[in-house]
One Martini backbone bead per residue (centre of mass of N, CA, C, O) as a GRO file, in nm:
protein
  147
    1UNK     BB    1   0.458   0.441   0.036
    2UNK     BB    2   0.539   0.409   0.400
    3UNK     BB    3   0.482   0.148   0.641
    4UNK     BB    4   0.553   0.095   0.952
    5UNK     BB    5   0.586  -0.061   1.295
    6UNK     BB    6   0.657   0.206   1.461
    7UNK     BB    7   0.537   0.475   1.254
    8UNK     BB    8   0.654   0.744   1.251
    9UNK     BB    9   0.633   1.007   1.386
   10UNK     BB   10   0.500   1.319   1.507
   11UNK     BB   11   0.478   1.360   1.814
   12UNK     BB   12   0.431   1.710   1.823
   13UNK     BB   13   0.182   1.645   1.684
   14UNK     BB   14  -0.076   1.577   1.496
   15UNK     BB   15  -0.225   1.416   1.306
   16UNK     BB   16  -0.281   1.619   1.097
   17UNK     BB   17   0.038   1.667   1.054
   18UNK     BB   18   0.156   1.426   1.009
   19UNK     BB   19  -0.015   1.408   0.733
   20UNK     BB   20   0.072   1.716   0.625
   21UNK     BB   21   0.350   1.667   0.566
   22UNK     BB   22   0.381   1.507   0.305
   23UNK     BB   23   0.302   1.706   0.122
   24UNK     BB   24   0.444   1.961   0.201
   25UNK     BB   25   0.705   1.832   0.085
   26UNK     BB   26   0.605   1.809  -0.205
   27UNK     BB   27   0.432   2.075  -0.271
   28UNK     BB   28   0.147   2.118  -0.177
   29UNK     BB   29  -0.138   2.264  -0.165
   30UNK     BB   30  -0.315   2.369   0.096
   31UNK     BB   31  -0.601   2.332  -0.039
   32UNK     BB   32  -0.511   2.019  -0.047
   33UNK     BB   33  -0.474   1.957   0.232
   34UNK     BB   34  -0.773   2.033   0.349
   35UNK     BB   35  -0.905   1.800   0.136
   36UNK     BB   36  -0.757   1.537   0.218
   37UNK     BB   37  -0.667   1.477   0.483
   38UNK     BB   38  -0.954   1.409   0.603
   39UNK     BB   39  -1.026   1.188   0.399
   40UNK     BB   40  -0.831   1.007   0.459
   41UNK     BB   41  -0.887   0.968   0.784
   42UNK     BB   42  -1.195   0.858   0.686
   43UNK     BB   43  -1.089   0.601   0.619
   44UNK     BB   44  -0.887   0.532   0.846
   45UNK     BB   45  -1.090   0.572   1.101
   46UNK     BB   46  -0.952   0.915   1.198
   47UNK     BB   47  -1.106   1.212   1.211
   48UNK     BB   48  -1.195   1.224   1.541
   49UNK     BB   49  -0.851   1.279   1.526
   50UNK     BB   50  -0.675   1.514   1.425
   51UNK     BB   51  -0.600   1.693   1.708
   52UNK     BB   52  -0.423   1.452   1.794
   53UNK     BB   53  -0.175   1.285   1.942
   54UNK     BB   54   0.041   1.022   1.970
   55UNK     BB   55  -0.034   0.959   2.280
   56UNK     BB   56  -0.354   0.933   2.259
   57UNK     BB   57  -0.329   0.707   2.084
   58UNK     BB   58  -0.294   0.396   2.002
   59UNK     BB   59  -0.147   0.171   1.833
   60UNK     BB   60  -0.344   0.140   1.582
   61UNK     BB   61  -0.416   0.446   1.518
   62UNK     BB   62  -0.086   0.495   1.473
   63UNK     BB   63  -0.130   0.303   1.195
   64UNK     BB   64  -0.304   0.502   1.059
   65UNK     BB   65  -0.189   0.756   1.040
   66UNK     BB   66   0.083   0.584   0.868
   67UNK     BB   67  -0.150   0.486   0.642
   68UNK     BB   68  -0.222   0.813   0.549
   69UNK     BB   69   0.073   0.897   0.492
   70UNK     BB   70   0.124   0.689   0.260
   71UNK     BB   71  -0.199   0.780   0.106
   72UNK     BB   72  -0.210   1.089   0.024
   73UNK     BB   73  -0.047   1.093  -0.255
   74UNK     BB   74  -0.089   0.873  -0.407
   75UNK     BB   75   0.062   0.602  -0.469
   76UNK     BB   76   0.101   0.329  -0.647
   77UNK     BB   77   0.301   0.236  -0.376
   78UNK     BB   78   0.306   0.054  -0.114
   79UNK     BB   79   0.480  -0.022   0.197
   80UNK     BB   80   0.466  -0.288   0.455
   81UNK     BB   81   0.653  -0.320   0.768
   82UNK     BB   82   0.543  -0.495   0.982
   83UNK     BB   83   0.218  -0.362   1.042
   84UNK     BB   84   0.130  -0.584   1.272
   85UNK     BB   85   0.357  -0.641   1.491
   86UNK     BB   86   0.251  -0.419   1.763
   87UNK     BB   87  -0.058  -0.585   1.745
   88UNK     BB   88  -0.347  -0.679   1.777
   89UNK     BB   89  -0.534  -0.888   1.641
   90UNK     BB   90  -0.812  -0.731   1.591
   91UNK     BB   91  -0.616  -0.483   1.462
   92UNK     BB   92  -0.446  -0.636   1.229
   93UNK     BB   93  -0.727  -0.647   1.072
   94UNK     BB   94  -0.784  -0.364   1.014
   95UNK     BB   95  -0.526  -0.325   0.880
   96UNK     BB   96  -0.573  -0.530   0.641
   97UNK     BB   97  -0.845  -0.418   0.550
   98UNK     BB   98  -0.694  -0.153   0.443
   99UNK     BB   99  -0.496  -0.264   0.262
  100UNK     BB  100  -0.700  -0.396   0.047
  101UNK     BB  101  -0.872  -0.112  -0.002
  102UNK     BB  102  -0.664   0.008  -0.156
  103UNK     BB  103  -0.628  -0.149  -0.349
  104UNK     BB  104  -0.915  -0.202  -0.481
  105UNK     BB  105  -0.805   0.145  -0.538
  106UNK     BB  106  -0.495   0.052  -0.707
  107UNK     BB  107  -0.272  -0.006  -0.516
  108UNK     BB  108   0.001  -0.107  -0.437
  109UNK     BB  109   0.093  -0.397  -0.205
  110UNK     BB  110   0.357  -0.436   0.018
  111UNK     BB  111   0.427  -0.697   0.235
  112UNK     BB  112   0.605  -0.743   0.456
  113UNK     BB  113   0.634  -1.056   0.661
  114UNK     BB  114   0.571  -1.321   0.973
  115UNK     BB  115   0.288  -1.346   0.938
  116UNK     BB  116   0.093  -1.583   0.865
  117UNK     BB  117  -0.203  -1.515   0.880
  118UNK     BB  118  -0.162  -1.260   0.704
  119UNK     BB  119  -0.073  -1.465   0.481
  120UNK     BB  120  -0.333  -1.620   0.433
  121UNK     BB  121  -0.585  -1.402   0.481
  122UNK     BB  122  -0.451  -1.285   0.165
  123UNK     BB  123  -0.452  -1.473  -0.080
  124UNK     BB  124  -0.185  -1.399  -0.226
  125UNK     BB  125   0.093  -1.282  -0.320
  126UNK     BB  126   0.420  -1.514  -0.195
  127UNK     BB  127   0.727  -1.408  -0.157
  128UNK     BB  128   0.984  -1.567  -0.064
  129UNK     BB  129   1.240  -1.554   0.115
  130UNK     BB  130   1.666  -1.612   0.165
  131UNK     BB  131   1.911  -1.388   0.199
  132UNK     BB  132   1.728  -1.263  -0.026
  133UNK     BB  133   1.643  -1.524  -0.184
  134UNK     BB  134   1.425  -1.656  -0.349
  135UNK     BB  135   1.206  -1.985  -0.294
  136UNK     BB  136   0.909  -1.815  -0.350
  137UNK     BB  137   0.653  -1.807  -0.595
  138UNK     BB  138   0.328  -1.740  -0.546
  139UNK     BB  139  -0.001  -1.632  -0.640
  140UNK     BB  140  -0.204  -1.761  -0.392
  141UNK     BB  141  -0.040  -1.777  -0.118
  142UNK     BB  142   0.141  -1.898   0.183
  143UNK     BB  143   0.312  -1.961   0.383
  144UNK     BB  144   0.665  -2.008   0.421
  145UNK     BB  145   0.921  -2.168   0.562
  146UNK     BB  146   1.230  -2.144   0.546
  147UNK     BB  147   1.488  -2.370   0.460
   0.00000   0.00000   0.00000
């Protein structure tokens, strides 16, 4: 699955087909999509937003839309593309501890980011890039800045 920091909704859709869309095009059964999408939708903390628009949710609401959308199909990986990029930082906390209970939940996480924050308070492995280049592997690592 993929989380964008961008969120890459359908606009014209609701909350529910935005989520059911993933399902829908990998030919999952009617019926599983009817009893996962909720589900799903109940862990990232969006039930009772079904059947709204993405215009209508925050944007923190919208990057969980996008993160219900990544986990709806159980794939083995999830991918985050500074997935707290345009929130602001108690949503950002939010957006993290969902990622966290992914992982906790068996799916592996990899998180893109520039936010030092995220990546320290993540306490995770942290392969630092540099031009495309490992430059740091850290098992338990924080941030660091390419040199």
């Amino acid at each position: 699955g993929m989380v964008f920091q961008d969120f890459r909704l359908l606009q014209d859709r609701s909350v529910y087909e935005n989520v059911a869309f993933t399902m829908r095009v990998t030919g999952m059964a009617a019926r599983e999509i009817r009893k996962r999408v909720p589900l799903t939708l109940e862990l990232v903390g969006l039930k009772d937003k079904l059947f709204k628009k993405p215009s209508e949710l925050s944007g923190g609401e919208q990057q969980r839309v996008s993160l219900a959308r990544a986990i709806v199909n159980r794939p083995a990986m999830v991918i985050a593309d500074e997935p707290t990029g345009n929130l602001d930082p108690a949503t950002s906390l939010e957006i993290l501890n969902l990622l966290q209970e992914i992982n906790i939940r068996g799916t592996t996480v990899i998180v893109a980011t520039h936010a030092r924050d995220l990546v320290d308070r993540l306490q995770k492995r942290v392969i630092c890039l540099d031009q495309g280049y490992v430059i740091s592997d850290r098992e338990r690592g924080v941030y660091l800045h390419a040199r």
